[in-house]
Coordinates of C-alpha atoms in Angstrom, one line a residue:
M1 CA 8.8 -58.3 -29.1
H2 CA 7.4 -59.4 -25.8
V3 CA 4.4 -57.6 -24.3
D4 CA 2.2 -58.4 -21.4
L5 CA -1.1 -57.6 -23.1
L6 CA -2.2 -57.0 -26.6
I7 CA -5.7 -55.6 -27.2
Q8 CA -6.8 -55.8 -30.9
N9 CA -9.7 -54.5 -32.9
V10 CA -10.7 -51.5 -30.7
Q11 CA -11.7 -47.9 -31.1
I12 CA -9.0 -46.2 -29.2
Y13 CA -9.6 -42.7 -27.8
N14 CA -6.9 -40.2 -28.8
S15 CA -7.0 -37.4 -26.3
Y16 CA -4.8 -35.1 -28.4
F17 CA -7.2 -35.1 -31.3
K18 CA -10.3 -35.8 -29.2
K19 CA -11.4 -38.6 -31.5
F20 CA -11.4 -42.4 -31.8
I21 CA -9.0 -44.3 -34.0
Q22 CA -9.4 -48.0 -35.0
G23 CA -6.3 -50.0 -33.9
N24 CA -4.5 -52.1 -31.4
A25 CA -2.9 -51.4 -28.0
A26 CA 0.2 -53.1 -26.6
I27 CA 0.9 -53.0 -22.8
L28 CA 4.2 -53.7 -21.0
D29 CA 5.0 -53.4 -17.3
G30 CA 1.7 -51.6 -16.5
K31 CA 2.2 -48.9 -19.2
F32 CA 1.1 -48.5 -22.8
L33 CA 3.9 -49.4 -25.2
Y34 CA 2.3 -49.0 -28.6
I35 CA -0.9 -47.7 -30.1
G36 CA -1.5 -48.3 -33.8
K37 CA -2.1 -51.0 -36.4
R38 CA 0.6 -53.5 -35.5
G39 CA -0.5 -56.8 -34.0
T40 CA 0.9 -60.3 -33.5
E41 CA 3.3 -59.9 -36.4
S42 CA 5.2 -57.4 -34.2
F43 CA 4.4 -58.5 -30.7
E44 CA 4.5 -61.8 -28.6
P45 CA 1.8 -61.1 -26.0
A46 CA 1.5 -63.1 -22.8
E47 CA -2.2 -62.4 -23.1
Q48 CA -4.4 -61.3 -26.0
L49 CA -7.8 -59.7 -25.9
D50 CA -10.2 -59.2 -28.8
G51 CA -11.8 -55.8 -28.4
K52 CA -14.6 -56.7 -30.8
G53 CA -14.9 -53.1 -32.0
R54 CA -15.5 -51.7 -28.5
Y55 CA -14.3 -48.3 -27.3
L56 CA -11.1 -48.1 -25.3
I57 CA -10.9 -44.9 -23.1
P58 CA -8.7 -43.9 -20.2
G59 CA -9.7 -44.5 -16.6
L60 CA -11.7 -41.5 -15.3
I61 CA -9.9 -39.0 -13.0
D62 CA -11.8 -37.1 -10.3
I63 CA -9.7 -34.3 -8.8
H64 CA -12.2 -32.8 -6.3
L65 CA -14.1 -35.0 -3.9
H66 CA -14.6 -35.9 -0.3
I67 CA -14.7 -39.6 0.5
E68 CA -16.5 -38.8 3.8
S69 CA -19.4 -37.4 1.8
T70 CA -20.3 -41.0 0.9
M71 CA -19.9 -41.9 4.6
V72 CA -17.6 -44.9 3.8
T73 CA -14.0 -45.9 4.3
P74 CA -11.4 -45.5 1.4
E75 CA -11.4 -49.2 0.8
T76 CA -15.2 -49.3 0.3
F77 CA -15.0 -46.1 -1.8
S78 CA -12.3 -47.7 -4.1
Y79 CA -14.6 -50.7 -4.6
G80 CA -17.3 -48.4 -5.9
L81 CA -15.0 -46.3 -8.0
I82 CA -13.4 -49.2 -9.9
R83 CA -16.7 -50.7 -11.1
N84 CA -17.6 -47.2 -12.4
G85 CA -14.4 -46.8 -14.4
V86 CA -12.8 -44.3 -12.0
T87 CA -9.1 -45.2 -11.5
T88 CA -7.6 -42.1 -10.0
I89 CA -9.0 -39.5 -7.5
V90 CA -7.8 -36.6 -5.5
P91 CA -9.7 -36.7 -2.2
E92 CA -9.6 -34.0 0.4
P93 CA -10.2 -35.4 3.9
H94 CA -11.1 -32.2 5.6
E95 CA -14.2 -33.8 7.2
M96 CA -12.0 -36.3 9.1
A97 CA -9.5 -33.6 9.8
N98 CA -12.2 -31.5 11.5
V99 CA -12.9 -34.4 13.8
F100 CA -9.4 -35.6 14.5
G101 CA -6.9 -33.0 13.1
I102 CA -3.7 -34.1 11.4
D103 CA -4.1 -37.6 12.8
G104 CA -7.4 -37.9 10.9
V105 CA -5.7 -37.0 7.6
K106 CA -2.9 -39.6 8.2
E107 CA -5.4 -42.3 9.1
M108 CA -7.4 -41.7 5.9
I109 CA -4.2 -41.8 3.8
K110 CA -3.1 -45.0 5.6
A111 CA -6.5 -46.6 4.9
S112 CA -6.2 -45.9 1.2
R113 CA -2.7 -47.2 0.6
D114 CA -3.8 -50.7 -0.5
C115 CA -6.8 -49.6 -2.5
V116 CA -7.1 -50.5 -6.2
A117 CA -7.9 -46.9 -7.2
D118 CA -5.0 -44.4 -6.9
M119 CA -5.7 -41.8 -4.3
F120 CA -3.5 -38.7 -4.3
Y121 CA -4.5 -36.5 -1.4
A122 CA -5.4 -32.8 -1.2
L123 CA -4.0 -31.2 1.9
P124 CA -6.9 -29.8 4.0
S125 CA -6.3 -26.0 4.2
S126 CA -9.3 -24.8 6.1
V127 CA -9.7 -26.8 9.3
P128 CA -11.7 -25.5 10.9
A129 CA -13.3 -23.6 7.9
T130 CA -13.6 -20.4 10.0
S131 CA -12.8 -19.1 13.4
M132 CA -16.5 -19.0 14.2
E133 CA -17.0 -22.7 15.1
T134 CA -15.6 -25.4 17.4
S135 CA -14.2 -28.5 15.7
G136 CA -12.6 -31.6 17.1
G137 CA -9.2 -30.9 15.5
S138 CA -7.4 -28.2 13.5
I139 CA -4.7 -28.1 10.8
E140 CA -1.9 -25.6 11.4
I141 CA 1.0 -24.5 9.3
E142 CA 3.4 -27.0 11.1
D143 CA 0.9 -29.8 10.3
L144 CA 0.9 -28.8 6.6
D145 CA 4.7 -29.0 6.6
E146 CA 4.7 -32.5 8.2
L147 CA 2.1 -33.9 5.8
L148 CA 3.9 -32.5 2.8
R149 CA 7.1 -34.2 4.0
T150 CA 5.6 -37.5 4.9
E151 CA 2.5 -38.2 2.8
R152 CA 1.4 -38.4 -0.8
I153 CA 0.1 -34.9 -1.2
I154 CA -0.7 -33.4 -4.7
C155 CA -2.3 -30.1 -3.9
L156 CA -3.5 -27.7 -1.2
G157 CA -7.2 -28.4 -0.7
E158 CA -9.9 -25.9 -1.3
I159 CA -9.4 -22.5 0.4
M160 CA -12.9 -22.1 1.9
N161 CA -12.8 -18.9 4.0
F162 CA -12.9 -16.5 1.1
V163 CA -14.3 -13.7 3.2
D164 CA -11.3 -13.6 5.5
V165 CA -8.9 -13.9 2.6
I166 CA -10.3 -10.8 1.1
T167 CA -11.0 -8.7 4.2
N168 CA -8.5 -9.8 6.8
P169 CA -4.8 -9.8 5.8
D170 CA -3.8 -11.3 9.2
C171 CA -6.2 -14.2 9.2
K172 CA -5.0 -17.8 9.5
T173 CA -5.9 -18.6 5.9
N174 CA -3.8 -15.8 4.5
H175 CA -0.8 -16.9 6.7
I176 CA -1.3 -20.4 5.2
L177 CA -1.4 -19.1 1.6
T178 CA 1.7 -16.9 2.2
H179 CA 3.6 -19.9 3.7
I180 CA 2.6 -22.2 0.8
R181 CA 3.5 -19.7 -1.9
G182 CA 6.8 -19.1 -0.2
Q183 CA 7.9 -22.6 0.7
Y184 CA 6.1 -24.7 -1.9
P185 CA 5.7 -22.4 -4.9
H186 CA 4.8 -25.2 -7.3
L187 CA 2.0 -26.7 -5.1
I188 CA -1.4 -26.4 -6.7
I189 CA -3.9 -24.4 -4.7
E190 CA -7.6 -25.3 -5.0
G191 CA -10.4 -22.9 -4.3
H192 CA -14.0 -22.4 -3.1
V193 CA -15.2 -19.0 -4.3
P194 CA -19.0 -19.0 -4.6
K195 CA -20.5 -16.0 -6.4
L196 CA -17.4 -13.9 -6.3
L197 CA -16.9 -11.5 -9.2
D198 CA -14.8 -8.5 -10.2
L199 CA -12.2 -7.2 -7.7
D200 CA -13.1 -9.8 -5.0
L201 CA -12.5 -12.7 -7.5
H202 CA -9.3 -11.2 -8.7
R203 CA -8.0 -10.8 -5.1
M204 CA -8.6 -14.5 -4.5
I205 CA -6.7 -15.4 -7.7
Y206 CA -3.9 -13.0 -6.7
S207 CA -3.6 -14.8 -3.3
G208 CA -2.8 -18.0 -5.3
V209 CA -6.3 -19.6 -5.5
D210 CA -6.8 -20.5 -9.2
S211 CA -9.7 -23.0 -9.3
D212 CA -13.3 -23.0 -8.3
H213 CA -15.7 -26.0 -8.0
T214 CA -18.8 -24.2 -6.6
H215 CA -22.1 -23.6 -8.2
Q216 CA -21.5 -21.9 -11.6
T217 CA -23.3 -19.4 -13.7
I218 CA -22.4 -18.2 -17.2
E219 CA -21.3 -14.8 -15.8
G220 CA -19.2 -16.4 -13.1
M221 CA -17.6 -18.9 -15.5
E222 CA -16.7 -16.3 -18.0
A223 CA -15.2 -14.1 -15.3
R224 CA -13.2 -17.0 -13.9
I225 CA -11.9 -18.3 -17.2
A226 CA -11.0 -14.7 -18.4
A227 CA -8.9 -14.3 -15.2
G228 CA -7.1 -17.6 -15.7
M229 CA -9.0 -19.7 -13.2
F230 CA -9.7 -23.4 -13.8
I231 CA -13.3 -24.5 -13.4
E232 CA -14.4 -27.8 -11.9
I233 CA -17.9 -28.6 -12.9
Q234 CA -20.0 -30.7 -10.5
E235 CA -23.5 -31.9 -11.2
K236 CA -25.3 -29.0 -9.6
S237 CA -23.6 -26.7 -12.1
M238 CA -24.8 -28.7 -15.1
T239 CA -27.7 -26.4 -16.0
P240 CA -28.8 -26.2 -19.7
E241 CA -27.2 -22.8 -19.9
V242 CA -23.8 -23.8 -18.5
M243 CA -23.7 -27.0 -20.6
A244 CA -24.5 -25.0 -23.7
Y245 CA -21.7 -22.6 -23.0
L246 CA -19.2 -25.5 -22.4
I247 CA -20.3 -27.1 -25.6
E248 CA -20.3 -24.0 -27.8
Q249 CA -17.2 -22.3 -26.5
D250 CA -13.6 -23.4 -27.0
V251 CA -12.8 -23.8 -23.3
S252 CA -11.9 -27.5 -23.0
E253 CA -8.5 -26.6 -21.5
H254 CA -10.2 -24.6 -18.7
F255 CA -12.6 -27.0 -17.1
C256 CA -13.1 -30.6 -16.0
F257 CA -15.9 -32.6 -14.4
V258 CA -15.8 -33.5 -10.7
T259 CA -18.2 -35.1 -8.2
D260 CA -17.3 -33.3 -5.0
D261 CA -20.0 -35.0 -2.9
V262 CA -21.8 -38.3 -3.8
M263 CA -24.4 -39.9 -1.5
A264 CA -24.1 -43.7 -1.1
D265 CA -27.5 -44.4 -2.7
S266 CA -26.6 -42.3 -5.7
F267 CA -23.2 -44.0 -5.9
E268 CA -24.9 -47.4 -5.9
L269 CA -27.7 -46.6 -8.3
R270 CA -26.2 -44.1 -10.8
G271 CA -22.5 -44.3 -10.4
H272 CA -19.8 -41.8 -9.8
L273 CA -17.9 -39.6 -12.2
N274 CA -19.1 -41.8 -15.1
H275 CA -22.6 -40.6 -14.2
I276 CA -21.5 -37.0 -14.7
V277 CA -19.9 -37.9 -18.1
R278 CA -23.0 -39.8 -19.2
K279 CA -25.2 -36.8 -18.2
A280 CA -23.0 -34.4 -20.2
I281 CA -23.4 -36.6 -23.3
E282 CA -27.2 -36.7 -22.7
M283 CA -27.2 -32.9 -22.6
G284 CA -25.5 -32.7 -26.0
M285 CA -21.8 -32.7 -25.4
A286 CA -19.9 -34.9 -27.8
P287 CA -18.7 -38.1 -26.1
E288 CA -15.1 -37.3 -27.1
H289 CA -15.2 -33.9 -25.3
A290 CA -17.0 -35.3 -22.2
I291 CA -14.3 -38.0 -22.0
Y292 CA -11.5 -35.4 -22.3
A293 CA -13.1 -33.3 -19.5
S294 CA -12.9 -36.4 -17.2
T295 CA -9.5 -37.7 -18.1
L296 CA -6.7 -35.6 -19.6
S297 CA -8.1 -32.2 -18.5
P298 CA -8.1 -33.1 -14.8
A299 CA -4.8 -34.9 -15.1
K300 CA -3.2 -31.7 -16.6
R301 CA -4.7 -29.6 -13.8
M302 CA -3.1 -31.8 -11.2
R303 CA 0.1 -32.2 -13.2
M304 CA -0.4 -35.9 -13.3
Y305 CA 1.4 -36.3 -16.6
D306 CA 1.7 -40.1 -16.4
R307 CA -2.0 -40.8 -16.9
G308 CA -5.3 -39.7 -18.4
V309 CA -4.4 -40.5 -21.9
I310 CA -3.8 -43.6 -24.0
A311 CA -0.3 -43.1 -25.4
P312 CA 3.2 -44.7 -25.2
G313 CA 4.7 -44.5 -21.7
K314 CA 1.5 -43.6 -19.9
I315 CA 0.0 -45.7 -17.1
A316 CA -2.3 -48.3 -18.6
D317 CA -5.5 -47.3 -16.7
F318 CA -8.4 -47.8 -19.0
Q319 CA -11.8 -49.3 -19.6
L320 CA -13.6 -51.1 -22.4
I321 CA -16.9 -49.6 -23.3
S322 CA -19.6 -51.3 -25.4
N323 CA -22.0 -48.4 -25.7
L324 CA -20.3 -45.0 -25.9
E325 CA -23.4 -42.7 -25.3
Q326 CA -24.4 -44.7 -22.3
L327 CA -20.8 -45.2 -21.2
A328 CA -21.6 -48.9 -20.6
I329 CA -18.5 -50.4 -18.9
D330 CA -17.6 -54.0 -19.8
Q331 CA -14.1 -54.1 -18.2
V332 CA -11.8 -51.9 -16.2
F333 CA -8.0 -52.3 -16.2
K334 CA -5.5 -50.8 -13.7
Q335 CA -1.9 -50.6 -14.8
G336 CA -2.7 -53.1 -17.5
R337 CA -4.3 -55.6 -15.1
K338 CA -8.0 -56.4 -15.3
V339 CA -9.7 -55.3 -12.0
Y340 CA -13.3 -55.4 -13.0
D341 CA -15.4 -57.4 -15.5
K342 CA -19.2 -57.0 -15.5
A343 CA -19.5 -60.7 -16.6
E344 CA -17.7 -61.8 -13.5
G345 CA -18.3 -61.5 -9.7
Y346 CA -17.0 -58.4 -8.0
T347 CA -17.1 -58.2 -4.3
A348 CA -15.6 -55.7 -1.9
K349 CA -12.8 -56.6 0.6
T350 CA -13.7 -56.2 4.2
S351 CA -11.0 -55.4 6.8
A352 CA -12.8 -53.6 9.5
P353 CA -12.0 -52.1 11.9
A354 CA -9.7 -49.9 9.9
F355 CA -9.2 -47.1 12.4
P356 CA -7.9 -46.7 15.9
A357 CA -10.2 -47.5 18.8
H358 CA -10.8 -43.9 19.9
Y359 CA -12.2 -43.1 16.4
Y360 CA -15.3 -45.0 17.4
K361 CA -15.8 -42.9 20.6
S362 CA -15.8 -39.3 19.3
V363 CA -19.1 -38.0 20.6
S364 CA -18.4 -36.6 24.1
M365 CA -21.6 -35.0 25.4
P366 CA -24.4 -35.9 27.7
L367 CA -27.9 -36.9 26.7
L368 CA -30.2 -34.0 26.1
T369 CA -33.6 -33.1 27.6
E370 CA -36.6 -31.2 26.3
A371 CA -35.3 -28.1 28.2
D372 CA -32.3 -28.1 25.9
F373 CA -34.6 -26.9 23.1
T374 CA -35.9 -23.9 25.0
V375 CA -34.5 -20.7 23.6
S376 CA -33.8 -18.1 26.3
T377 CA -33.5 -14.4 25.7
E378 CA -33.0 -11.2 27.7
A379 CA -35.5 -9.4 25.5
A380 CA -38.6 -8.0 27.2
D381 CA -42.0 -9.6 26.5
G382 CA -43.3 -8.7 23.0
R383 CA -43.0 -9.7 19.4
Y384 CA -39.6 -9.4 17.6
P385 CA -38.3 -10.0 14.1
C386 CA -36.0 -13.0 14.2
R387 CA -33.6 -14.4 11.7
A388 CA -34.7 -17.6 9.9
M389 CA -32.6 -19.8 7.7
M390 CA -34.6 -20.5 4.5
V391 CA -33.8 -23.8 2.8
K392 CA -34.1 -23.8 -1.0
D393 CA -34.5 -26.9 -3.2
G394 CA -31.8 -26.9 -6.0
S395 CA -29.0 -25.5 -3.8
T396 CA -27.2 -25.9 -0.5
F397 CA -27.2 -22.1 -0.3
T398 CA -29.8 -20.7 2.1
E399 CA -31.4 -17.3 2.5
E400 CA -32.1 -15.1 5.5
Q401 CA -35.7 -14.2 6.2
H402 CA -37.1 -12.2 9.2
V403 CA -40.2 -13.6 11.0
D404 CA -42.0 -12.1 14.0
V405 CA -41.9 -14.4 17.1
E406 CA -43.3 -13.7 20.5
V407 CA -41.1 -13.5 23.6
Q408 CA -42.8 -14.5 26.9
Q409 CA -41.0 -14.5 30.3
G410 CA -37.5 -14.6 28.7
K411 CA -38.4 -17.5 26.4
L412 CA -38.7 -17.4 22.6
N413 CA -42.1 -19.0 21.8
W414 CA -40.7 -20.6 18.6
Q415 CA -43.3 -23.4 18.6
Q416 CA -46.1 -20.9 17.9
S417 CA -44.2 -19.4 14.9
S418 CA -44.5 -20.6 11.4
H419 CA -41.0 -22.0 11.5
G420 CA -39.1 -24.9 13.0
L421 CA -36.1 -24.7 15.4
I422 CA -32.5 -25.5 14.3
A423 CA -30.0 -26.1 17.1
T424 CA -26.4 -27.1 17.2
F425 CA -24.4 -28.5 20.2
E426 CA -20.6 -28.8 20.5
R427 CA -20.0 -32.5 20.8
Y428 CA -16.2 -32.8 21.5
G429 CA -16.4 -32.0 25.2
K430 CA -14.4 -28.8 24.7
N431 CA -16.7 -26.0 25.8
G432 CA -20.4 -27.1 25.7
N433 CA -21.3 -24.4 23.3
R434 CA -24.8 -24.4 21.7
A435 CA -26.7 -22.1 19.4
Y436 CA -30.3 -21.7 18.1
G437 CA -32.0 -20.4 15.1
L438 CA -35.3 -20.6 13.2
I439 CA -35.6 -22.5 10.0
G440 CA -38.2 -22.7 7.1
G441 CA -38.6 -23.2 3.4
D442 CA -38.1 -26.5 1.8
T443 CA -37.1 -28.3 5.0
I444 CA -39.2 -30.6 7.3
K445 CA -42.6 -29.5 8.4
R446 CA -43.0 -31.8 11.4
G447 CA -41.0 -34.2 13.5
A448 CA -37.2 -33.9 13.9
V449 CA -33.9 -34.8 12.4
A450 CA -30.5 -35.0 14.2
T451 CA -27.0 -35.7 12.9
T452 CA -23.3 -35.4 13.6
Y453 CA -22.7 -35.5 9.9
S454 CA -22.8 -31.7 9.8
H455 CA -20.2 -30.0 7.6
D456 CA -17.5 -29.1 8.4
N457 CA -17.3 -29.0 12.2
H458 CA -19.5 -32.1 12.6
N459 CA -21.1 -31.0 15.9
L460 CA -24.6 -32.3 16.7
L461 CA -27.2 -30.6 14.6
V462 CA -30.9 -30.9 15.3
V463 CA -33.8 -29.5 13.3
G464 CA -37.4 -30.0 14.5
H465 CA -40.9 -28.8 15.3
N466 CA -41.3 -30.0 18.9
P467 CA -38.8 -30.5 21.8
E468 CA -39.8 -34.1 22.4
D469 CA -39.1 -35.3 18.9
M470 CA -35.9 -33.3 18.9
R471 CA -34.7 -34.8 22.2
I472 CA -35.4 -38.3 21.0
A473 CA -33.6 -37.7 17.7
A474 CA -30.6 -36.1 19.4
N475 CA -30.2 -38.8 22.0
E476 CA -30.4 -41.6 19.4
V477 CA -27.4 -40.1 17.6
I478 CA -25.5 -39.4 20.8
A479 CA -26.0 -43.0 22.1
K480 CA -24.8 -44.5 18.9
Q481 CA -21.7 -42.3 18.7
G482 CA -22.8 -40.5 15.6
G483 CA -25.0 -40.7 12.6
F484 CA -28.5 -39.6 11.6
S485 CA -31.9 -40.0 13.3
V486 CA -35.3 -39.1 12.0
V487 CA -38.2 -38.9 14.5
E488 CA -42.0 -38.4 14.1
N489 CA -44.5 -38.4 16.9
G490 CA -42.0 -39.8 19.4
K491 CA -40.9 -42.7 17.2
V492 CA -37.6 -43.2 15.4
I493 CA -38.6 -43.8 11.7
A494 CA -35.1 -43.9 10.3
S495 CA -31.6 -44.2 11.7
L496 CA -28.1 -44.3 10.2
H497 CA -25.2 -45.4 12.3
L498 CA -21.9 -43.6 11.5
P499 CA -19.5 -44.8 14.3
V500 CA -16.2 -43.8 12.8
G501 CA -15.7 -40.2 13.9
G502 CA -19.5 -39.7 13.8
I503 CA -19.2 -39.4 10.0
L504 CA -18.3 -42.8 8.5
T505 CA -19.4 -46.4 8.5
E506 CA -17.5 -49.6 7.6
A507 CA -20.7 -51.2 6.4
P508 CA -20.7 -52.4 2.7
L509 CA -21.7 -49.9 0.1
E510 CA -24.8 -51.8 -0.9
Q511 CA -26.1 -51.9 2.7
L512 CA -25.3 -48.3 3.3
A513 CA -27.0 -47.3 0.1
K514 CA -30.3 -48.9 1.3
E515 CA -30.0 -47.2 4.6
V516 CA -29.3 -43.8 3.0
E517 CA -32.3 -44.3 0.7
Q518 CA -34.5 -45.0 3.8
L519 CA -33.1 -42.0 5.5
R520 CA -33.8 -39.8 2.5
K521 CA -37.4 -41.1 2.2
A522 CA -38.0 -40.5 6.0
M523 CA -36.9 -36.9 5.7
E524 CA -39.1 -36.4 2.6
S525 CA -42.0 -37.9 4.5
L526 CA -41.7 -35.1 7.0
G527 CA -42.0 -32.5 4.2
Y528 CA -38.4 -32.0 3.1
R529 CA -38.5 -30.9 -0.5
H530 CA -34.9 -31.0 -1.9
Y531 CA -33.0 -32.8 -4.6
N532 CA -30.6 -34.0 -1.8
P533 CA -32.1 -33.5 1.7
I534 CA -29.1 -35.2 3.4
M535 CA -26.6 -32.9 1.8
S536 CA -28.9 -30.0 2.4
I537 CA -29.3 -30.4 6.1
S538 CA -25.6 -31.3 6.6
T539 CA -24.5 -28.0 5.1
H540 CA -26.7 -25.9 7.4
S541 CA -23.7 -25.7 9.7
L542 CA -21.2 -24.8 6.9
P543 CA -20.2 -21.1 7.6
V544 CA -18.6 -20.6 4.2
S545 CA -21.7 -21.4 2.2
P546 CA -24.1 -18.5 1.7
A547 CA -26.0 -17.0 3.1
L548 CA -27.3 -17.7 6.7
K549 CA -25.8 -20.7 8.5
I550 CA -25.4 -21.9 12.1
T551 CA -22.4 -23.1 14.3
D552 CA -22.0 -23.6 18.0
F553 CA -21.0 -19.9 18.0
G554 CA -24.4 -18.8 16.8
L555 CA -26.0 -17.8 13.5
I556 CA -23.5 -16.8 10.8
D557 CA -24.0 -14.2 8.2
V558 CA -21.7 -15.8 5.7
N559 CA -21.3 -12.9 3.3
K560 CA -20.3 -10.6 6.2
G561 CA -18.3 -13.3 7.9
E562 CA -19.7 -12.6 11.3
V563 CA -21.9 -14.0 14.1
V564 CA -25.3 -12.4 14.2
P565 CA -28.0 -12.6 16.9
L566 CA -31.3 -14.5 16.5
I567 CA -33.3 -11.5 17.3
V568 CA -32.6 -8.7 14.8
E569 CA -30.5 -6.0 16.6
E570 CA -32.5 -3.0 15.4
A571 CA -35.6 -4.4 17.0
L572 CA -33.9 -4.9 20.4
I573 CA -32.4 -1.4 20.2
A574 CA -35.8 0.2 19.4
T575 CA -37.4 -1.7 22.3
H576 CA -34.8 -0.6 24.8
R577 CA -35.1 3.0 23.7
S578 CA -38.9 3.0 24.2
M579 CA -38.6 1.5 27.7

């Protein structure tokens, strides 16, 4: 019998038994035809491959990620994925949607069509994430319908505004959920439900949201699994306690591994989903179970029944591994065709520019002056408790702290406080909104950092300790139509150009990785103490991530879902009463 490829003498991963079985694999027309002991006595292969006792496992599947988090185009991202054994992903382009709306989603999907890795898109459901911010674009119900009719959509992307879902029946997100459940009852709905428990958690699940990828605890995982929710474990949830639970409990059908956000330097140095799998093995999970959680388990979640397993009739996406514990990849195959070999050259295709011309001119605001970092107030002279966003290493969550700051002649004397200033400026030319707050904790202690890579609205965000450095950093980013700038003593010490929508670059992954590493080191040199300072600062403007964040509307109390003033209200009321 004719086959295209016969691989002999390999340890083949059987997902159904979660174990390896010695044998051969025959492939025909991009799919597995036969797995077993038969060889050339039964098949006439166009090509033969001696597996030399290596391990044959399915291509890895990542069902929750954002390509924009790596700051590259889909084509560059696919290049990085394939050499790390990741053959299928479910990206959600809500970052590009926040900048360009439905057109941004379409352009991301268009840019991925010729990629080697399969990309089945999640439909952005929360653009903007809340009603308390200005974004460049929005996704409305009619946009969802159009995308579901015309594009390769596999699920509704993460429902982020959990506060509104629970507290406001008439909110936009609830209208979207009602529409999807009514018109597309079989569409998978992904969730973002940090820290929710008990009734609030169950109300989210009742609304149709039945997965969570946020930071997990034992208590939270047990509550979610007990209520039928699927857990997507990203690296920040891989604590010793969580991993011990996943290893010891029979919950393999209730979770998978995902990456969510991967910085370019980490992508280049450590890998992608394969890094998560390797780490799970290092933390004591059996390789067979770690592989299951990154292949068949995510495939089942997304109802991709044609992949994620080595079995007859399944797509022949697989990799040959020489060292199982280290997940050392020798070769990667896509639909039975070799697409990567560590012994051969592997270079990325370049086809820039990949986006329409106006995508490179998305920052529409004037240059700033030092006066733009003056915080005016109607409060009388005196000292007032002010809200400060406290950054914490180990998490993108922040805490609210109150710090006394002096007001003189209608100006907040923030430079004389023990905290820095965080400011955000609407950059789409819609309303000119701006907002200010104080910031402390594990952030920079001097200089300034500015960026348009600020989730999810991607307005201009500036953190600093003096107006001059803040002005220079902000104007560097504005002039270059987006990116990052780090300034100390009036000098730019690191800069990252992100010209596509102010959030992406078409530079090669290797080049970007070096620039991101330089950016990270520059931020750390100013005192930033965080496992991922770039992701940390870029989520200061994410009003669905606890607890105190900032948008162009003002400071956001995330748990209450409302804008709160910089000066604590009670202090102002008490002052007015005494006057």
